[in-house]
Amino acid sequence: QVQLVESGGGSVQPGGSLRLSCTASKITLAYYAIGWFRQAPGKEREGVSCIASNRSDETTYYANSVKGRFTISRDHAKNTVYLQMNSLKPEDTAVYYCAAGPWVATHPEEFDYWGQGTQVTVSS
């Protein structure tokens, strides 16, 4: 059974930073587009960032709300994808999920495998 596991969430003050990690068992993440999504209470799940597979030059996508503050990257040796989040704002508070799919996309339905999520809380 394919399993994605997120880690690195926590509570930080506005302006702080966190780095989320997404690891996987039974699949090689480099062969998949990996997306980071978030879902705040009462809101729909939204795409935050995505990185294409190594067959597609690992191009990246960022939602306008996080552009310039978040950076997605891969460590192939560790089979891990990271989301570096800087200059965090209270509106970034949500459960963050990573997902694996065939191509860069922003809609959750286009991803096949999901993690269980990690909570990020930004508050003073």
Short mmCIF file of N, CA and C in Angstrom, two decimals:
data_model
loop_
_atom_site.label_atom_id
_atom_site.label_comp_id
_atom_site.label_asym_id
_atom_site.label_seq_id
_atom_site.Cartn_x
_atom_site.Cartn_y
_atom_site.Cartn_z
N GLN A 1 0.84 -1.19 0.00
CA GLN A 1 0.00 0.00 0.00
C GLN A 1 0.88 1.24 0.00
N VAL A 2 0.63 2.12 -0.97
CA VAL A 2 1.41 3.35 -1.06
C VAL A 2 1.04 4.28 0.08
N GLN A 3 2.05 4.84 0.71
CA GLN A 3 1.81 5.74 1.83
C GLN A 3 2.70 6.96 1.70
N LEU A 4 2.10 8.13 1.78
CA LEU A 4 2.85 9.37 1.88
C LEU A 4 2.75 9.86 3.32
N VAL A 5 3.84 10.40 3.82
CA VAL A 5 3.86 10.86 5.21
C VAL A 5 4.43 12.27 5.26
N GLU A 6 3.65 13.19 5.80
CA GLU A 6 4.11 14.56 5.99
C GLU A 6 4.65 14.73 7.41
N SER A 7 5.57 15.63 7.54
CA SER A 7 6.09 15.99 8.86
C SER A 7 6.59 17.43 8.80
N GLY A 8 6.86 17.99 9.97
CA GLY A 8 7.43 19.33 10.03
C GLY A 8 6.46 20.43 10.40
N GLY A 9 5.20 20.08 10.56
CA GLY A 9 4.25 21.11 10.95
C GLY A 9 4.46 21.54 12.39
N GLY A 10 3.75 22.58 12.79
CA GLY A 10 3.87 23.08 14.14
C GLY A 10 3.27 24.46 14.27
N SER A 11 3.58 25.10 15.39
CA SER A 11 3.07 26.44 15.67
C SER A 11 4.21 27.44 15.61
N VAL A 12 3.99 28.52 14.89
CA VAL A 12 5.00 29.57 14.78
C VAL A 12 4.31 30.93 14.84
N GLN A 13 5.10 31.94 15.13
CA GLN A 13 4.59 33.30 15.13
C GLN A 13 4.62 33.85 13.71
N PRO A 14 3.80 34.85 13.44
CA PRO A 14 3.86 35.49 12.12
C PRO A 14 5.27 35.94 11.80
N GLY A 15 5.65 35.71 10.55
CA GLY A 15 7.00 36.02 10.13
C GLY A 15 7.97 34.87 10.27
N GLY A 16 7.55 33.82 10.95
CA GLY A 16 8.41 32.67 11.17
C GLY A 16 8.47 31.74 9.97
N SER A 17 9.22 30.65 10.15
CA SER A 17 9.44 29.69 9.06
C SER A 17 9.21 28.27 9.54
N LEU A 18 8.81 27.43 8.62
CA LEU A 18 8.72 26.00 8.84
C LEU A 18 9.12 25.30 7.55
N ARG A 19 9.64 24.09 7.70
CA ARG A 19 9.91 23.26 6.54
C ARG A 19 9.13 21.96 6.67
N LEU A 20 8.24 21.74 5.74
CA LEU A 20 7.48 20.50 5.70
C LEU A 20 8.21 19.48 4.83
N SER A 21 8.09 18.22 5.22
CA SER A 21 8.68 17.12 4.46
C SER A 21 7.60 16.13 4.07
N CYS A 22 7.78 15.54 2.92
CA CYS A 22 6.88 14.51 2.42
C CYS A 22 7.73 13.33 1.97
N THR A 23 7.56 12.22 2.63
CA THR A 23 8.28 11.00 2.25
C THR A 23 7.27 9.94 1.84
N ALA A 24 7.79 8.87 1.23
CA ALA A 24 6.88 7.86 0.71
C ALA A 24 7.47 6.47 0.84
N SER A 25 6.57 5.51 0.99
CA SER A 25 6.94 4.11 0.91
C SER A 25 6.31 3.53 -0.35
N LYS A 26 7.01 2.63 -0.98
CA LYS A 26 6.53 1.86 -2.13
C LYS A 26 6.48 2.62 -3.44
N ILE A 27 6.75 3.91 -3.45
CA ILE A 27 6.87 4.63 -4.71
C ILE A 27 8.10 5.53 -4.66
N THR A 28 8.63 5.82 -5.82
CA THR A 28 9.74 6.76 -5.94
C THR A 28 9.17 8.11 -6.32
N LEU A 29 9.28 9.05 -5.42
CA LEU A 29 8.63 10.34 -5.62
C LEU A 29 9.13 11.08 -6.86
N ALA A 30 10.37 10.81 -7.26
CA ALA A 30 10.92 11.49 -8.42
C ALA A 30 10.12 11.22 -9.69
N TYR A 31 9.41 10.10 -9.73
CA TYR A 31 8.65 9.73 -10.92
C TYR A 31 7.27 10.36 -10.97
N TYR A 32 6.93 11.10 -9.91
CA TYR A 32 5.60 11.69 -9.80
C TYR A 32 5.69 13.20 -9.63
N ALA A 33 4.65 13.87 -10.10
CA ALA A 33 4.47 15.26 -9.68
C ALA A 33 3.99 15.22 -8.24
N ILE A 34 4.56 16.09 -7.42
CA ILE A 34 4.19 16.14 -6.02
C ILE A 34 3.59 17.51 -5.72
N GLY A 35 2.41 17.46 -5.17
CA GLY A 35 1.73 18.70 -4.83
C GLY A 35 1.59 18.85 -3.33
N TRP A 36 1.63 20.09 -2.90
CA TRP A 36 1.29 20.44 -1.52
C TRP A 36 -0.05 21.17 -1.54
N PHE A 37 -0.96 20.72 -0.72
CA PHE A 37 -2.27 21.32 -0.58
C PHE A 37 -2.46 21.73 0.87
N ARG A 38 -3.42 22.59 1.10
CA ARG A 38 -3.78 22.93 2.47
C ARG A 38 -5.28 23.10 2.59
N GLN A 39 -5.75 22.85 3.78
CA GLN A 39 -7.18 22.99 4.04
C GLN A 39 -7.38 23.59 5.42
N ALA A 40 -7.99 24.76 5.43
CA ALA A 40 -8.33 25.44 6.67
C ALA A 40 -9.75 25.05 7.06
N PRO A 41 -10.10 25.18 8.33
CA PRO A 41 -11.45 24.82 8.77
C PRO A 41 -12.52 25.57 7.98
N GLY A 42 -13.48 24.84 7.47
CA GLY A 42 -14.58 25.44 6.73
C GLY A 42 -14.26 25.85 5.31
N LYS A 43 -13.06 25.54 4.85
CA LYS A 43 -12.66 25.92 3.50
C LYS A 43 -12.32 24.69 2.67
N GLU A 44 -12.34 24.89 1.36
CA GLU A 44 -11.97 23.80 0.46
C GLU A 44 -10.46 23.60 0.46
N ARG A 45 -10.06 22.40 0.09
CA ARG A 45 -8.64 22.11 -0.05
C ARG A 45 -8.10 22.88 -1.26
N GLU A 46 -6.99 23.57 -1.07
CA GLU A 46 -6.44 24.38 -2.14
C GLU A 46 -5.00 23.98 -2.44
N GLY A 47 -4.63 24.08 -3.70
CA GLY A 47 -3.26 23.79 -4.10
C GLY A 47 -2.34 24.94 -3.72
N VAL A 48 -1.23 24.61 -3.10
CA VAL A 48 -0.27 25.59 -2.65
C VAL A 48 0.94 25.62 -3.59
N SER A 49 1.46 24.44 -3.88
CA SER A 49 2.66 24.36 -4.71
C SER A 49 2.73 22.97 -5.30
N CYS A 50 3.46 22.85 -6.41
CA CYS A 50 3.60 21.56 -7.06
C CYS A 50 4.92 21.54 -7.80
N ILE A 51 5.52 20.35 -7.86
CA ILE A 51 6.76 20.18 -8.60
C ILE A 51 6.58 19.00 -9.53
N ALA A 52 6.98 19.20 -10.78
CA ALA A 52 6.81 18.15 -11.77
C ALA A 52 7.80 17.01 -11.52
N SER A 53 7.55 15.88 -12.19
CA SER A 53 8.44 14.74 -12.06
C SER A 53 9.78 15.01 -12.75
N ASN A 54 10.72 14.11 -12.55
CA ASN A 54 12.03 14.30 -13.17
C ASN A 54 11.97 14.10 -14.68
N ARG A 55 10.87 13.60 -15.19
CA ARG A 55 10.68 13.47 -16.64
C ARG A 55 10.21 14.80 -17.25
N SER A 56 9.85 15.74 -16.41
CA SER A 56 9.31 17.03 -16.88
C SER A 56 10.13 18.18 -16.32
N ASP A 57 11.43 17.93 -16.15
CA ASP A 57 12.35 18.99 -15.73
C ASP A 57 12.02 19.59 -14.37
N GLU A 58 11.15 18.92 -13.63
CA GLU A 58 10.84 19.35 -12.26
C GLU A 58 10.43 20.82 -12.20
N THR A 59 9.66 21.24 -13.18
CA THR A 59 9.13 22.60 -13.13
C THR A 59 8.22 22.75 -11.91
N THR A 60 8.11 23.97 -11.44
CA THR A 60 7.37 24.23 -10.21
C THR A 60 6.21 25.18 -10.44
N TYR A 61 5.25 25.07 -9.56
CA TYR A 61 4.07 25.95 -9.55
C TYR A 61 3.85 26.43 -8.12
N TYR A 62 3.43 27.70 -8.01
CA TYR A 62 3.08 28.26 -6.70
C TYR A 62 1.77 29.03 -6.82
N ALA A 63 0.93 28.88 -5.85
CA ALA A 63 -0.25 29.74 -5.77
C ALA A 63 0.20 31.17 -5.53
N ASN A 64 -0.56 32.11 -6.04
CA ASN A 64 -0.19 33.53 -5.88
C ASN A 64 -0.04 33.91 -4.41
N SER A 65 -0.83 33.28 -3.56
CA SER A 65 -0.82 33.65 -2.14
C SER A 65 0.48 33.28 -1.44
N VAL A 66 1.28 32.37 -2.03
CA VAL A 66 2.51 31.93 -1.38
C VAL A 66 3.75 32.24 -2.21
N LYS A 67 3.56 32.75 -3.41
CA LYS A 67 4.69 33.01 -4.30
C LYS A 67 5.67 33.98 -3.65
N GLY A 68 6.94 33.62 -3.69
CA GLY A 68 7.97 34.46 -3.07
C GLY A 68 8.22 34.13 -1.61
N ARG A 69 7.33 33.34 -1.01
CA ARG A 69 7.50 32.98 0.41
C ARG A 69 7.76 31.48 0.59
N PHE A 70 7.18 30.66 -0.25
CA PHE A 70 7.30 29.21 -0.16
C PHE A 70 8.20 28.70 -1.29
N THR A 71 8.95 27.64 -1.00
CA THR A 71 9.79 27.01 -2.00
C THR A 71 9.65 25.50 -1.91
N ILE A 72 9.35 24.89 -3.05
CA ILE A 72 9.24 23.43 -3.10
C ILE A 72 10.52 22.86 -3.69
N SER A 73 10.97 21.73 -3.16
CA SER A 73 12.21 21.13 -3.66
C SER A 73 12.19 19.63 -3.40
N ARG A 74 13.12 18.94 -4.04
CA ARG A 74 13.23 17.50 -3.88
C ARG A 74 14.61 17.11 -3.39
N ASP A 75 14.68 16.01 -2.65
CA ASP A 75 15.94 15.34 -2.35
C ASP A 75 15.74 13.90 -2.82
N HIS A 76 16.28 13.61 -3.99
CA HIS A 76 16.04 12.29 -4.58
C HIS A 76 16.63 11.18 -3.72
N ALA A 77 17.80 11.42 -3.16
CA ALA A 77 18.46 10.39 -2.36
C ALA A 77 17.62 9.99 -1.16
N LYS A 78 16.85 10.94 -0.63
CA LYS A 78 16.03 10.66 0.54
C LYS A 78 14.58 10.37 0.17
N ASN A 79 14.28 10.38 -1.13
CA ASN A 79 12.90 10.16 -1.58
C ASN A 79 11.94 11.09 -0.83
N THR A 80 12.31 12.35 -0.81
CA THR A 80 11.58 13.34 -0.01
C THR A 80 11.36 14.61 -0.81
N VAL A 81 10.21 15.21 -0.61
CA VAL A 81 9.90 16.53 -1.17
C VAL A 81 9.67 17.48 0.00
N TYR A 82 10.23 18.67 -0.11
CA TYR A 82 10.13 19.66 0.95
C TYR A 82 9.28 20.84 0.52
N LEU A 83 8.70 21.48 1.49
CA LEU A 83 8.06 22.77 1.28
C LEU A 83 8.61 23.71 2.34
N GLN A 84 9.52 24.58 1.92
CA GLN A 84 10.07 25.59 2.82
C GLN A 84 9.11 26.77 2.85
N MET A 85 8.66 27.11 4.03
CA MET A 85 7.67 28.18 4.19
C MET A 85 8.28 29.29 5.04
N ASN A 86 8.47 30.43 4.43
CA ASN A 86 9.03 31.59 5.12
C ASN A 86 7.99 32.70 5.22
N SER A 87 8.27 33.68 6.07
CA SER A 87 7.37 34.83 6.23
C SER A 87 5.93 34.38 6.42
N LEU A 88 5.73 33.44 7.29
CA LEU A 88 4.40 32.87 7.48
C LEU A 88 3.42 33.90 8.02
N LYS A 89 2.18 33.77 7.58
CA LYS A 89 1.10 34.67 7.97
C LYS A 89 0.00 33.87 8.66
N PRO A 90 -0.81 34.52 9.47
CA PRO A 90 -1.92 33.79 10.11
C PRO A 90 -2.82 33.08 9.09
N GLU A 91 -2.98 33.65 7.92
CA GLU A 91 -3.84 33.03 6.90
C GLU A 91 -3.22 31.78 6.28
N ASP A 92 -1.97 31.48 6.63
CA ASP A 92 -1.36 30.21 6.19
C ASP A 92 -1.76 29.05 7.10
N THR A 93 -2.43 29.34 8.18
CA THR A 93 -2.85 28.30 9.12
C THR A 93 -3.79 27.31 8.44
N ALA A 94 -3.43 26.04 8.49
CA ALA A 94 -4.22 24.99 7.83
C ALA A 94 -3.56 23.65 8.10
N VAL A 95 -4.25 22.59 7.70
CA VAL A 95 -3.63 21.28 7.61
C VAL A 95 -3.02 21.18 6.22
N TYR A 96 -1.76 20.81 6.17
CA TYR A 96 -1.03 20.71 4.90
C TYR A 96 -0.88 19.25 4.51
N TYR A 97 -1.18 18.97 3.25
CA TYR A 97 -1.12 17.61 2.72
C TYR A 97 -0.16 17.57 1.53
N CYS A 98 0.55 16.46 1.38
CA CYS A 98 1.26 16.23 0.13
C CYS A 98 0.55 15.13 -0.64
N ALA A 99 0.70 15.19 -1.95
CA ALA A 99 0.02 14.24 -2.81
C ALA A 99 0.88 13.96 -4.03
N ALA A 100 0.74 12.76 -4.58
CA ALA A 100 1.50 12.34 -5.76
C ALA A 100 0.55 12.08 -6.91
N GLY A 101 0.93 12.56 -8.08
CA GLY A 101 0.10 12.38 -9.26
C GLY A 101 0.94 12.37 -10.52
N PRO A 102 0.29 12.22 -11.67
CA PRO A 102 1.04 12.07 -12.92
C PRO A 102 1.59 13.37 -13.49
N TRP A 103 1.00 14.53 -13.15
CA TRP A 103 1.45 15.79 -13.73
C TRP A 103 1.15 16.94 -12.78
N VAL A 104 1.75 18.09 -13.07
CA VAL A 104 1.51 19.28 -12.25
C VAL A 104 0.05 19.68 -12.39
N ALA A 105 -0.59 19.87 -11.28
CA ALA A 105 -2.01 20.22 -11.28
C ALA A 105 -2.34 20.96 -10.00
N THR A 106 -3.48 21.62 -10.01
CA THR A 106 -3.91 22.36 -8.83
C THR A 106 -5.17 21.78 -8.21
N HIS A 107 -5.80 20.83 -8.89
CA HIS A 107 -7.03 20.25 -8.38
C HIS A 107 -6.73 18.94 -7.66
N PRO A 108 -7.22 18.77 -6.45
CA PRO A 108 -6.94 17.55 -5.70
C PRO A 108 -7.32 16.27 -6.44
N GLU A 109 -8.37 16.33 -7.27
CA GLU A 109 -8.86 15.12 -7.95
C GLU A 109 -7.82 14.54 -8.90
N GLU A 110 -6.83 15.33 -9.26
CA GLU A 110 -5.84 14.86 -10.24
C GLU A 110 -4.67 14.13 -9.59
N PHE A 111 -4.72 13.97 -8.28
CA PHE A 111 -3.65 13.30 -7.56
C PHE A 111 -4.13 11.95 -7.04
N ASP A 112 -3.23 10.97 -7.08
CA ASP A 112 -3.61 9.59 -6.78
C ASP A 112 -3.33 9.17 -5.35
N TYR A 113 -2.26 9.68 -4.78
CA TYR A 113 -1.85 9.24 -3.44
C TYR A 113 -1.73 10.45 -2.52
N TRP A 114 -2.14 10.26 -1.28
CA TRP A 114 -2.19 11.36 -0.32
C TRP A 114 -1.58 10.96 1.01
N GLY A 115 -1.05 11.96 1.71
CA GLY A 115 -0.64 11.77 3.08
C GLY A 115 -1.77 12.11 4.03
N GLN A 116 -1.48 11.98 5.31
CA GLN A 116 -2.51 12.18 6.33
C GLN A 116 -2.62 13.63 6.78
N GLY A 117 -1.63 14.44 6.41
CA GLY A 117 -1.67 15.86 6.74
C GLY A 117 -0.87 16.20 7.98
N THR A 118 -0.41 17.45 8.03
CA THR A 118 0.30 17.97 9.19
C THR A 118 -0.20 19.39 9.45
N GLN A 119 -0.44 19.69 10.72
CA GLN A 119 -1.03 20.98 11.09
C GLN A 119 0.03 22.08 11.12
N VAL A 120 -0.29 23.19 10.51
CA VAL A 120 0.53 24.40 10.60
C VAL A 120 -0.33 25.49 11.19
N THR A 121 0.13 26.08 12.28
CA THR A 121 -0.60 27.15 12.95
C THR A 121 0.31 28.37 13.06
N VAL A 122 -0.16 29.48 12.54
CA VAL A 122 0.60 30.73 12.59
C VAL A 122 -0.19 31.71 13.44
N SER A 123 0.34 32.04 14.59
CA SER A 123 -0.40 32.87 15.53
C SER A 123 0.57 33.55 16.48
N SER A 124 0.19 34.77 16.87
CA SER A 124 0.99 35.48 17.86
C SER A 124 0.45 35.22 19.26
#
